[in-house]
mmCIF file of C-alpha atoms and ligand atoms in Angstrom:
data_model
loop_
_atom_site.group_PDB
_atom_site.id
_atom_site.type_symbol
_atom_site.label_atom_id
_atom_site.label_comp_id
_atom_site.label_asym_id
_atom_site.label_seq_id
_atom_site.Cartn_x
_atom_site.Cartn_y
_atom_site.Cartn_z
ATOM 1 C CA MET A 80 -7.279 21.600 48.700
ATOM 2 C CA ALA A 81 -5.890 23.281 45.681
ATOM 3 C CA ASP A 82 -3.157 20.465 45.810
ATOM 4 C CA GLN A 83 -5.595 17.700 45.459
ATOM 5 C CA GLU A 84 -7.366 19.359 42.459
ATOM 6 C CA ASN A 85 -3.984 20.246 40.685
ATOM 7 C CA ASN A 86 -1.907 17.279 41.419
ATOM 8 C CA PRO A 87 -1.127 16.132 37.792
ATOM 9 C CA GLN A 88 -0.435 12.670 39.158
ATOM 10 C CA ARG A 89 -4.032 11.987 40.598
ATOM 11 C CA GLY A 90 -6.402 10.233 38.057
ATOM 12 C CA ILE A 91 -4.255 9.281 35.494
ATOM 13 C CA MET A 92 -4.259 5.685 34.265
ATOM 14 C CA GLU A 93 -1.116 3.865 33.662
ATOM 15 C CA LYS A 94 -0.418 3.086 30.102
ATOM 16 C CA THR A 95 -0.612 -0.966 29.061
ATOM 17 C CA ARG A 96 2.912 -2.043 28.281
ATOM 18 C CA HIS A 97 2.435 -4.452 25.479
ATOM 19 C CA LYS A 98 5.305 -6.944 24.238
ATOM 20 C CA THR A 99 4.996 -6.479 20.805
ATOM 21 C CA THR A 100 4.180 -3.537 18.415
ATOM 22 C CA LYS A 101 2.895 -4.156 14.856
ATOM 23 C CA PRO A 102 4.588 -2.234 12.074
ATOM 24 C CA PRO A 103 2.714 0.367 10.245
ATOM 25 C CA MET A 104 1.126 -1.486 7.030
ATOM 26 C CA TYR A 105 1.093 0.592 3.609
ATOM 27 C CA LYS A 106 -1.243 0.481 0.680
ATOM 28 C CA VAL A 107 0.331 -0.032 -2.572
ATOM 29 C CA TYR A 108 -1.687 1.469 -5.351
ATOM 30 C CA LEU A 109 -1.500 0.902 -9.132
ATOM 31 C CA LEU A 110 -2.096 4.098 -11.245
ATOM 32 C CA ASN A 111 -4.065 4.437 -14.609
ATOM 33 C CA ASP A 112 -2.274 5.683 -17.759
ATOM 34 C CA ASP A 113 -3.100 5.656 -21.457
ATOM 35 C CA TYR A 114 -0.128 3.753 -22.818
ATOM 36 C CA THR A 115 0.382 0.722 -20.824
ATOM 37 C CA THR A 116 -1.357 -2.370 -22.114
ATOM 38 C CA MET A 117 -4.008 -4.280 -20.201
ATOM 39 C CA GLU A 118 -2.216 -7.290 -20.612
ATOM 40 C CA PHE A 119 0.990 -5.890 -18.981
ATOM 41 C CA VAL A 120 -0.743 -4.691 -16.054
ATOM 42 C CA VAL A 121 -2.308 -8.169 -15.374
ATOM 43 C CA GLU A 122 1.005 -9.684 -15.853
ATOM 44 C CA VAL A 123 2.382 -7.544 -13.248
ATOM 45 C CA LEU A 124 -0.167 -8.151 -10.718
ATOM 46 C CA GLU A 125 0.257 -11.649 -11.317
ATOM 47 C CA ARG A 126 4.281 -11.591 -10.850
ATOM 48 C CA VAL A 127 4.682 -8.920 -8.380
ATOM 49 C CA PHE A 128 1.645 -9.100 -6.229
ATOM 50 C CA GLY A 129 0.768 -12.617 -6.531
ATOM 51 C CA LYS A 130 -2.573 -12.487 -7.754
ATOM 52 C CA GLY A 131 -4.514 -15.070 -9.884
ATOM 53 C CA LYS A 132 -5.561 -14.179 -13.527
ATOM 54 C CA VAL A 133 -9.158 -13.396 -12.436
ATOM 55 C CA GLU A 134 -8.354 -11.079 -9.662
ATOM 56 C CA ALA A 135 -5.323 -9.447 -11.504
ATOM 57 C CA THR A 136 -8.091 -8.820 -14.338
ATOM 58 C CA ARG A 137 -10.350 -7.358 -11.574
ATOM 59 C CA ILE A 138 -8.079 -5.091 -10.232
ATOM 60 C CA MET A 139 -6.423 -3.837 -13.506
ATOM 61 C CA LEU A 140 -9.951 -3.245 -14.776
ATOM 62 C CA HIS A 141 -10.812 -1.001 -11.573
ATOM 63 C CA VAL A 142 -7.658 0.773 -12.004
ATOM 64 C CA HIS A 143 -8.507 1.531 -15.845
ATOM 65 C CA ARG A 144 -12.022 2.894 -14.811
ATOM 66 C CA ASN A 145 -11.443 4.701 -11.812
ATOM 67 C CA GLY A 146 -7.663 5.961 -11.975
ATOM 68 C CA LYS A 147 -6.102 4.145 -8.969
ATOM 69 C CA GLY A 148 -6.621 0.585 -7.451
ATOM 70 C CA LEU A 149 -5.122 -1.333 -4.620
ATOM 71 C CA ALA A 150 -2.674 -3.969 -5.450
ATOM 72 C CA GLY A 151 -1.792 -5.059 -1.599
ATOM 73 C CA VAL A 152 -0.762 -4.034 1.479
ATOM 74 C CA TYR A 153 2.619 -4.668 3.216
ATOM 75 C CA ALA A 154 5.126 -3.408 5.614
ATOM 76 C CA ARG A 155 7.192 -0.428 4.502
ATOM 77 C CA ASP A 156 10.381 -2.025 3.179
ATOM 78 C CA ILE A 157 8.134 -4.752 1.360
ATOM 79 C CA ALA A 158 5.849 -2.240 -0.245
ATOM 80 C CA GLU A 159 9.061 -0.298 -1.276
ATOM 81 C CA THR A 160 10.336 -3.262 -2.920
ATOM 82 C CA LYS A 161 7.051 -4.187 -4.796
ATOM 83 C CA ILE A 162 7.019 -0.337 -6.140
ATOM 84 C CA SER A 163 10.583 -0.639 -7.411
ATOM 85 C CA GLN A 164 9.891 -4.019 -9.117
ATOM 86 C CA VAL A 165 6.965 -2.511 -10.935
ATOM 87 C CA HIS A 166 8.778 0.539 -11.978
ATOM 88 C CA ASN A 167 11.687 -1.298 -13.241
ATOM 89 C CA LEU A 168 9.654 -3.884 -14.966
ATOM 90 C CA ALA A 169 7.326 -1.153 -16.538
ATOM 91 C CA ARG A 170 10.787 0.775 -17.799
ATOM 92 C CA ASP A 171 12.478 -2.352 -19.115
ATOM 93 C CA ASN A 172 9.031 -2.734 -21.095
ATOM 94 C CA GLY A 173 8.725 0.731 -22.334
ATOM 95 C CA PHE A 174 5.472 1.492 -20.323
ATOM 96 C CA PRO A 175 4.920 4.428 -17.993
ATOM 97 C CA LEU A 176 3.118 2.380 -15.324
ATOM 98 C CA LYS A 177 3.352 3.913 -11.909
ATOM 99 C CA CYS A 178 2.474 2.770 -8.263
ATOM 100 C CA ASP A 179 2.456 4.527 -5.187
ATOM 101 C CA MET A 180 2.069 3.820 -1.319
ATOM 102 C CA GLU A 181 -0.042 5.160 1.420
ATOM 103 C CA LYS A 182 0.265 4.783 5.134
ATOM 104 C CA GLU A 183 -2.821 2.613 6.375
HETATM 105 N N1 TYC B 1168 -5.652 2.532 -19.328
HETATM 106 C C1 TYC B 1168 -4.835 1.527 -19.874
HETATM 107 C C2 TYC B 1168 -5.221 1.187 -21.385
HETATM 108 O O1 TYC B 1168 -6.166 1.483 -21.707
HETATM 109 C C3 TYC B 1168 -4.728 0.156 -19.142
HETATM 110 C C4 TYC B 1168 -4.184 0.318 -17.793
HETATM 111 C C5 TYC B 1168 -4.664 -0.426 -16.493
HETATM 112 C C6 TYC B 1168 -3.087 0.866 -17.611
HETATM 113 C C7 TYC B 1168 -4.332 -0.121 -15.457
HETATM 114 C C8 TYC B 1168 -2.421 1.158 -16.283
HETATM 115 O O2 TYC B 1168 -2.537 0.677 -13.918
HETATM 116 C C9 TYC B 1168 -3.242 0.536 -15.096
HETATM 117 N N2 TYC B 1168 -4.478 0.273 -22.076
#
């Protein structure tokens, strides 16, 4: 009787085995600052994140007003590459523009 109650093998469902697992995705955010020009941020959103002019401008203004804004969502290595590209472009152009990533 005690056996039936306490047996840890009873009443436990088996886990479903899936063939594939999706990689975790990461949100890449642009951060506001006082020195980077709006024009440069729009250019970065077009070149690095593949946005059109209208969407790039919308995101840039959102960051300008709210401090932070979503530029895209990617697998980890792609997100890391985008961030490096932004930081390299910014440094090369003398701007302090930063971005970061957050696991979804
Ligand atoms: N705040 C900047 C300005 O007034 C513009 C800006 C927008 C900078 C977005 C960074 O991620 C940014 N020139």
